[in-house]
Coordinates of C-alpha atoms in Angstrom, one line a residue:
M129 CA 152.6 3.1 168.8
I130 CA 148.9 2.9 169.6
L131 CA 147.2 5.8 171.4
V132 CA 144.1 4.7 173.3
N133 CA 141.8 7.2 175.2
V134 CA 141.0 4.8 178.0
D135 CA 140.7 7.6 180.6
S136 CA 137.7 9.1 178.7
L137 CA 135.7 5.9 178.7
S138 CA 133.1 4.9 181.3
T139 CA 133.7 2.0 183.7
S140 CA 131.3 -0.3 181.9
E141 CA 133.0 0.5 178.6
L142 CA 136.4 -0.2 180.1
R143 CA 135.2 -3.6 181.4
S144 CA 133.7 -4.5 178.0
I145 CA 137.0 -3.6 176.3
A146 CA 139.0 -5.5 178.9
E147 CA 136.9 -8.6 178.4
Q148 CA 137.4 -8.4 174.6
E149 CA 141.1 -8.0 175.2
G150 CA 141.1 -11.2 177.1
I151 CA 141.7 -9.8 180.6
E152 CA 140.3 -12.3 183.1
G153 CA 138.0 -11.3 185.9
A154 CA 137.4 -7.8 184.3
A155 CA 133.9 -7.6 185.8
A156 CA 135.3 -7.7 189.3
L157 CA 138.1 -5.2 188.8
S158 CA 138.1 -1.6 189.8
R159 CA 138.2 1.2 187.2
E160 CA 141.8 2.1 188.2
D161 CA 142.9 -1.5 187.9
I162 CA 141.3 -1.9 184.4
I163 CA 143.0 1.3 183.2
S164 CA 146.3 0.2 184.5
L165 CA 146.1 -3.2 182.8
L166 CA 144.9 -1.7 179.5
E167 CA 147.7 0.9 179.5
E168 CA 150.3 -1.9 180.1
L169 CA 148.7 -3.9 177.3
Y170 CA 148.8 -1.1 174.8
E171 CA 152.2 0.2 175.8
D172 CA 153.7 -3.2 175.1
G173 CA 152.1 -3.0 171.6
E174 CA 151.3 -6.7 171.7
N175 CA 148.4 -8.7 172.9
P176 CA 148.9 -12.5 172.8
N177 CA 145.1 -12.9 172.8
Q178 CA 144.6 -10.8 169.7
K179 CA 145.9 -11.2 166.1
G180 CA 146.0 -7.5 165.3
P181 CA 145.5 -4.1 166.9
N182 CA 141.9 -3.4 168.0
L183 CA 141.1 -0.5 165.7
R184 CA 137.7 0.2 167.3
Y185 CA 139.2 1.7 170.4
M186 CA 142.0 3.7 169.0
S187 CA 142.1 7.5 168.7
G188 CA 145.2 7.5 166.5
L189 CA 147.8 5.3 164.8
T190 CA 151.4 6.4 164.6
D191 CA 154.6 4.3 164.0
Y192 CA 152.9 1.0 164.7
R193 CA 154.8 -1.8 163.1
D194 CA 153.0 -3.4 160.1
I195 CA 150.0 -1.1 160.6
S196 CA 149.5 -0.7 156.9
K197 CA 148.2 -4.3 156.5
Y198 CA 145.4 -3.4 159.0
V199 CA 144.2 -0.1 157.5
E200 CA 145.0 -0.4 153.8
D201 CA 141.5 -1.8 153.0
L202 CA 139.7 1.0 154.9
P203 CA 137.7 3.4 152.6
G204 CA 139.6 6.6 151.8
V205 CA 143.0 5.2 152.9
E206 CA 145.8 5.4 150.5
E207 CA 149.6 5.3 150.7
L208 CA 151.2 8.7 150.6
P209 CA 154.1 9.3 148.2
D210 CA 157.6 9.8 149.5
V211 CA 158.0 13.1 147.6
Y212 CA 155.6 15.6 145.9
P213 CA 156.1 17.2 142.4
D214 CA 155.4 20.7 143.6
T215 CA 157.1 23.1 146.1
E216 CA 154.4 24.3 148.4
I217 CA 153.8 25.3 152.1
H218 CA 150.5 25.3 154.0
L219 CA 149.3 26.4 157.5
I220 CA 146.7 24.8 159.7
K221 CA 145.6 26.3 163.0
K222 CA 146.1 23.8 165.9
N223 CA 144.7 26.2 168.5
G224 CA 144.9 29.8 169.5
S225 CA 148.5 29.5 170.3
W226 CA 150.0 27.3 167.6
L227 CA 150.0 26.8 163.9
Y228 CA 151.1 23.7 162.1
A229 CA 153.2 24.3 159.0
F230 CA 153.8 21.6 156.5
W231 CA 155.6 21.8 153.1
S232 CA 157.1 19.9 150.2
I233 CA 160.1 20.7 148.0
S234 CA 160.0 19.2 144.5
P235 CA 162.9 16.9 143.6
N236 CA 164.1 19.3 140.9
D237 CA 164.1 22.3 143.3
S238 CA 165.8 20.3 146.0
D239 CA 168.6 19.1 143.8
R240 CA 169.2 22.5 142.3
L241 CA 169.3 24.3 145.6
Q242 CA 171.5 21.8 147.3
D243 CA 173.9 21.7 144.4
G244 CA 174.2 25.5 144.8
G245 CA 174.9 25.2 148.5
E246 CA 171.7 27.1 149.5
S247 CA 170.0 26.5 152.8
I248 CA 166.3 26.5 153.7
V249 CA 164.4 28.7 156.2
L250 CA 160.8 29.4 157.2
S251 CA 160.2 33.1 157.1
V252 CA 157.5 33.9 159.7
T253 CA 155.5 37.1 159.5
I254 CA 153.0 38.0 162.3
E255 CA 151.0 41.2 162.2
N256 CA 149.1 41.7 165.4
N257 CA 147.1 44.9 166.3
G258 CA 149.2 47.0 164.0
A259 CA 152.6 45.6 165.1
K260 CA 154.7 43.5 162.8
E261 CA 157.1 40.7 163.8
E262 CA 159.4 38.8 161.4
Y263 CA 161.8 36.0 162.1
D264 CA 163.4 33.0 160.4
V265 CA 163.4 29.4 161.4
P266 CA 166.3 27.3 159.8
V267 CA 165.2 23.9 158.6
S268 CA 166.8 21.1 156.8
Y269 CA 165.9 19.5 153.4
S270 CA 164.7 16.4 155.3
D271 CA 162.2 18.5 157.3
T272 CA 158.6 18.7 156.1
E273 CA 156.7 20.1 159.1
W274 CA 157.0 22.6 161.9
N275 CA 155.0 24.2 164.8
I276 CA 154.7 28.0 164.8
G277 CA 153.9 29.8 168.0
I278 CA 151.5 32.7 167.6
P279 CA 150.1 35.3 170.0
Y280 CA 146.4 36.0 170.7
G281 CA 145.2 39.2 169.0
N282 CA 143.7 40.8 165.9
G283 CA 145.9 40.0 162.9
F284 CA 147.3 37.2 160.9
C285 CA 150.4 34.9 160.5
R286 CA 152.0 34.0 157.1
V287 CA 154.9 31.7 156.5
S288 CA 157.1 31.5 153.4
L289 CA 159.5 28.8 152.4
D290 CA 162.7 30.5 151.4
A291 CA 166.1 29.5 150.0
V292 CA 169.1 31.3 151.3
S293 CA 172.3 31.6 149.2
K294 CA 175.8 31.5 150.6
T295 CA 175.8 35.4 150.4
G296 CA 172.6 35.6 152.5
E297 CA 170.3 36.4 149.6
K298 CA 166.8 35.1 150.0
T299 CA 164.6 33.5 147.3
V300 CA 160.9 32.8 148.0
L301 CA 160.0 29.3 147.0
S302 CA 156.4 29.3 148.3
V303 CA 154.1 31.4 150.5
S304 CA 151.3 30.1 152.7
E305 CA 147.8 31.6 152.9
P306 CA 147.5 33.9 155.9
E307 CA 146.0 32.4 159.0
E308 CA 144.1 34.7 161.3
L309 CA 145.1 35.1 164.9
T310 CA 142.6 34.3 167.7
D311 CA 141.2 37.5 169.3
S312 CA 140.2 36.6 172.9
Y313 CA 137.7 38.9 174.5
W314 CA 138.6 37.7 178.0
L315 CA 142.3 38.4 177.7
S316 CA 141.3 42.1 177.3
H317 CA 138.6 42.1 179.9
P318 CA 139.8 39.8 182.8
E319 CA 137.9 41.9 185.4
E320 CA 134.6 40.6 183.9
M321 CA 135.5 36.9 184.2
P322 CA 134.2 36.3 187.7
Y323 CA 130.7 37.6 186.8
N324 CA 130.1 35.6 183.6
D325 CA 127.7 32.7 184.1
S326 CA 129.0 30.8 181.1
L327 CA 132.5 30.9 182.3
Y328 CA 131.4 29.8 185.8
S329 CA 129.8 26.7 184.2
L330 CA 133.0 26.1 182.2
Y331 CA 135.2 26.3 185.3
L332 CA 132.9 23.9 187.1
T333 CA 133.2 21.3 184.4
L334 CA 137.0 21.5 184.7
I335 CA 136.7 20.1 188.3
T336 CA 134.1 17.5 187.5
T337 CA 134.8 14.0 186.1
K338 CA 132.6 12.0 183.7
E339 CA 131.0 10.3 186.7
G340 CA 130.2 13.6 188.4
D341 CA 133.0 13.5 191.0
L342 CA 134.9 16.6 191.9
V343 CA 138.6 16.8 191.1
D344 CA 141.0 18.8 193.3
N345 CA 142.3 21.4 190.8
P346 CA 144.1 24.2 192.7
V347 CA 143.7 26.8 189.9
V348 CA 140.0 26.3 189.4
R349 CA 139.6 26.0 193.2
D350 CA 141.0 29.6 193.6
I351 CA 138.6 30.8 191.0
I352 CA 135.6 29.2 192.8
Q353 CA 136.8 30.8 196.0
L354 CA 136.9 34.2 194.3
F355 CA 133.3 33.7 193.2
R356 CA 132.3 32.9 196.8
K357 CA 134.0 36.0 198.1
E358 CA 132.2 38.1 195.6
D359 CA 128.8 36.5 196.5
T360 CA 129.4 37.0 200.2
R361 CA 130.3 40.7 199.6
D362 CA 127.1 41.2 197.5
E363 CA 125.0 39.6 200.3
Q364 CA 126.6 41.8 203.0
A365 CA 126.0 44.9 200.8

């Protein structure tokens, strides 16, 4: 599958791409028509006018058939092994609400544990503002990644890869480095949000397109109306 960020491109960029993709009359088409045609083209995964995928306009490549022959010669690209020799688990922060956990179990450990009838779990520990939360996520031996939900706050999250015996006894196979939680000032001070100039500018960008047109966003519209009420109240005072 090819993921193309056509919505983020300007109209002139879209027309240029459409012409290179062999779409006739691109110069006379509207922005919406070009986006629709490009989305159909990339969703099909095939372009009869092009021998291979147009790597220049892609934001990511996943599960595209025969993609290896197009990227194998790029610098820094190498084929990943099917298995790794070490049993390890790591965490990467995706955003303030999610962590990405990925791990590997060595072939020796995998064979030994499965022969003994042991199962695998992710043991999640979250410490947030003095409070501690612990829970397990059952995973299979074929799993290698998981998303971990985390709260905002002041603390950390750590995940260990554990084997669980038939009697329920746990053995720690590997432990990740702790990943700090995101401490949001505004979640603790929502009453200050309407009076912050930086946030006002941020809200305004959420209802403005790349071309400068306003988008009808009901959530942001309510916030703007709140600003207007506060401004009117200040003027009357």
